[in-house]
Short mmCIF file of C-alpha atoms in Angstrom, two decimals:
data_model
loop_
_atom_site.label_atom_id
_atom_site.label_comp_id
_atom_site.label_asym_id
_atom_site.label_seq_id
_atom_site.Cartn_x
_atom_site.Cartn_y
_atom_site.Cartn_z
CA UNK A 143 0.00 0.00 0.00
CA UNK A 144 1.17 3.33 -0.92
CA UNK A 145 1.31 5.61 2.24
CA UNK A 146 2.09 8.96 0.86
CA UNK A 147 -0.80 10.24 0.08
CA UNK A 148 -2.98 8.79 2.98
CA UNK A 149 -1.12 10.06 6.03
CA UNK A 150 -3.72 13.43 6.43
CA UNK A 151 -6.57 10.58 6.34
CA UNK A 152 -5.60 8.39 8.95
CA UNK A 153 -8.44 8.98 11.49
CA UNK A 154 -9.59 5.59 13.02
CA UNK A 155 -8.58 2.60 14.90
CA UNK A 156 -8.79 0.53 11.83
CA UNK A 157 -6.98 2.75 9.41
CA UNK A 158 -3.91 3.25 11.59
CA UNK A 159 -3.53 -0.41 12.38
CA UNK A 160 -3.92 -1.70 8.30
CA UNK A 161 -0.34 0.79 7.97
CA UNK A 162 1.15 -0.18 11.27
CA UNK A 163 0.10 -3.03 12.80
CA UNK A 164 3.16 -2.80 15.46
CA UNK A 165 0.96 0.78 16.72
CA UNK A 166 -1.93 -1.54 17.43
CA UNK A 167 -1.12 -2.42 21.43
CA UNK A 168 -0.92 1.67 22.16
CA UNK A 169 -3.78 3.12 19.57
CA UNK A 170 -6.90 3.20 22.12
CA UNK A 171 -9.81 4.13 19.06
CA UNK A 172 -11.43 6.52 21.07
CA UNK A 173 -8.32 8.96 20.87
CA UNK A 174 -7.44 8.16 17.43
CA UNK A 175 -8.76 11.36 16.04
CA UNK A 176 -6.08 13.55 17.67
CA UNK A 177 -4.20 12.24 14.50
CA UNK A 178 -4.40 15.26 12.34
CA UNK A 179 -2.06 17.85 10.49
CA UNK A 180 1.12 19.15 13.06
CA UNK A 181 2.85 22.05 12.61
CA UNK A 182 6.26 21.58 12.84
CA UNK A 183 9.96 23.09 12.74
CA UNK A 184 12.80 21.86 11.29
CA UNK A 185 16.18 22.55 12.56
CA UNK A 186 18.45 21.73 9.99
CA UNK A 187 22.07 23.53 9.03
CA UNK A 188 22.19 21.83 5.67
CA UNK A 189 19.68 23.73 3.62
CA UNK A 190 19.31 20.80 1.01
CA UNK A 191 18.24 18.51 3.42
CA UNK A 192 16.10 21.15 5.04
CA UNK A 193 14.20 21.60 2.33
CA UNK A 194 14.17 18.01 1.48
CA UNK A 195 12.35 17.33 4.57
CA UNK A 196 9.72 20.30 4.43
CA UNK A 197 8.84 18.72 0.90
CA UNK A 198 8.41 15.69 2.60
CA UNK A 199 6.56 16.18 5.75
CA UNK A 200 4.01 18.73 3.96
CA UNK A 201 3.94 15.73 1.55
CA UNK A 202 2.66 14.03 4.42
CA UNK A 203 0.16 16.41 5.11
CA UNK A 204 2.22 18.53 7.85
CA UNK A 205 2.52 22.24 7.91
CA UNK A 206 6.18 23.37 8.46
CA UNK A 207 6.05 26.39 10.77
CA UNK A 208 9.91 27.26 9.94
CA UNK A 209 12.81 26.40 9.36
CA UNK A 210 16.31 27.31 11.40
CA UNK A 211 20.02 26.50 11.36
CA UNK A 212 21.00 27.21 14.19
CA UNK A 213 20.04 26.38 17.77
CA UNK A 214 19.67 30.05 18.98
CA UNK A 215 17.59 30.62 16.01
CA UNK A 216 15.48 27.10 17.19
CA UNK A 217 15.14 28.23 20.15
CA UNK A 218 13.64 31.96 19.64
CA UNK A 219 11.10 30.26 16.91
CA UNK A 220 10.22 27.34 19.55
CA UNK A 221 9.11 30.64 21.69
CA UNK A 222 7.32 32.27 19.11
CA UNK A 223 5.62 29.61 16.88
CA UNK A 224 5.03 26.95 19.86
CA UNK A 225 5.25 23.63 17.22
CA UNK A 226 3.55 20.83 17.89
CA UNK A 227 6.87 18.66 16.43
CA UNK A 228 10.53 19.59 16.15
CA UNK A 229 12.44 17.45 13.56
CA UNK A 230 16.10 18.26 14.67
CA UNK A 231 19.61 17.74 13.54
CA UNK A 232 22.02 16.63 16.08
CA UNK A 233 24.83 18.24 14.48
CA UNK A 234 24.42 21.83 14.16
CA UNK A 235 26.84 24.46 13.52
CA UNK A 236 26.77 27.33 15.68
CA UNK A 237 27.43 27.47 19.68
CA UNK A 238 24.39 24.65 20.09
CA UNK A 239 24.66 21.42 18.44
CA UNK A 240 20.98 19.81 18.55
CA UNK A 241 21.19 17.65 21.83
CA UNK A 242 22.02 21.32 23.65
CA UNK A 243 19.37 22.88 21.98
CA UNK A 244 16.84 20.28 23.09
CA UNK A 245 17.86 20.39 26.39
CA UNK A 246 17.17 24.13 26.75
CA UNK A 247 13.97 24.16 24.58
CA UNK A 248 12.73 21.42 27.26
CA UNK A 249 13.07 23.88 29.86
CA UNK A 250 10.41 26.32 28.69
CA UNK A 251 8.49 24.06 26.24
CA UNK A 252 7.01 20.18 26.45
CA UNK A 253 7.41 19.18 22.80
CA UNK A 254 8.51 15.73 20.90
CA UNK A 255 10.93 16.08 18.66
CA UNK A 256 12.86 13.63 16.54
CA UNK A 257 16.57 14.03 16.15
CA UNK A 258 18.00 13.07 12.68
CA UNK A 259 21.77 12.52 12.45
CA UNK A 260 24.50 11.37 10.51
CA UNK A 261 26.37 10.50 13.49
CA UNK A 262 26.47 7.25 15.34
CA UNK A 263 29.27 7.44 17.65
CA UNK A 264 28.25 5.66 20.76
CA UNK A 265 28.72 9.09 23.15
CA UNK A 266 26.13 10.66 21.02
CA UNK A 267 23.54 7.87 21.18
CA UNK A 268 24.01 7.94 24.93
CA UNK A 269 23.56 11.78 24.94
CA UNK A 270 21.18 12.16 22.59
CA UNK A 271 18.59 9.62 24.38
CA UNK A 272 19.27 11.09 27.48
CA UNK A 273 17.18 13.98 26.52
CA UNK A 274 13.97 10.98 25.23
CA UNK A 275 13.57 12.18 21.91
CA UNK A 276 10.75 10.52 20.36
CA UNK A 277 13.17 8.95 17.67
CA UNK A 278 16.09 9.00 16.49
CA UNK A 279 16.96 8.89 12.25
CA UNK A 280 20.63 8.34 10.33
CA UNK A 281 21.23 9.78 7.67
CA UNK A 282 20.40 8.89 4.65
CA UNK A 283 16.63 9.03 6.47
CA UNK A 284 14.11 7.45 4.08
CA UNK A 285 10.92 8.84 4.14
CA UNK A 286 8.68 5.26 5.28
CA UNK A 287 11.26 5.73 8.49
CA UNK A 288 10.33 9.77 8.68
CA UNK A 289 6.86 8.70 8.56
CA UNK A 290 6.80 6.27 11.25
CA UNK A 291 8.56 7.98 13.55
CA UNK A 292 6.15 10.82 12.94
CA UNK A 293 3.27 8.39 13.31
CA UNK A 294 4.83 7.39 16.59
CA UNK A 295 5.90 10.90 17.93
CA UNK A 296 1.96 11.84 17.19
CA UNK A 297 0.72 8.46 19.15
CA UNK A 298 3.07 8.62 21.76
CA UNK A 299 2.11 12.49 22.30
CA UNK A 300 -1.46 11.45 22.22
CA UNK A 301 -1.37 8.71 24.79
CA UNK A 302 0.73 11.23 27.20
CA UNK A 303 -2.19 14.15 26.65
CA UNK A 304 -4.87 11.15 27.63
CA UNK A 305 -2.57 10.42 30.49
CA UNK A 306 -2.25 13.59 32.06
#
């Protein structure tokens, strides 16, 4: 089944578990409709990529609230546009690399994010899931693995809303 255009769609129980069956345990159908379009930031230094995965995730059916390169500059947007997602690179230049930036963004602002990276050095790893990103990509990210671990950030944010 192709995926791409259905994402916006997915409302129901049903729907989500025909495209991923492994969501089926945490789905409860009565908060399935919180599934709908995210606005979302991308923090991204390599401006290919960064507009790779705007294409994408409005592809998807996302809006893309903006786009930074730095971590000061994520920062100042997370206070003014409040996303509902960040999609983050790990490796950023500027004083902040992306684990840094998290960290202080969580001090203000209770938001998933999902940290894409080209580096797998086992410090990072350790680092990086210290701060419990929702998920974590390597580059070369495909876009079924950027839209599960949007699918998941969403569920996983809606079971913590229910939960609170």
């Amino acid at each position: 089944n192709d995926l791409n255009g259905l994402f916006p769609q997915i409302i129901n129980r049903t729907q989500v578990i025909n495209f991923f069956p492994e969501v089926s345990n945490v789905v409860e159908p009565q908060y399935c409709s919180t599934l709908y379009m995210k606005n979302i930031l991308i923090v991204e230094d390599d401006m290919i990529l960064s507009r790779l995965l705007e294409t994408i995730v409005t592809h998807f059916g996302y809006e893309v609230v903006g786009k930074e390169s730095t971590g000061k500059k994520a920062i100042k947007s997370t206070r003014e546009l409040k996303p509902d997602i960040i999609i983050i690179d790990i490796s950023l230049q500027g004083d902040l690399d992306g684990i840094e930036t998290m960290n202080f963004i969580r001090t203000f602002y209770e938001v998933p994010f999902i940290y894409i990276t080209g580096n797998s050095d086992h410090q990072t790893k350790i680092r990086a899931m210290e701060t419990k990103p929702s998920c974590i990509l390597f580059k070369p990210v495909g876009m079924t693995d950027l839209k599960n671990a949007l699918l998941k950030t969403e569920v996983n944010e809606s079971n913590s809303e229910v939960r609170s």
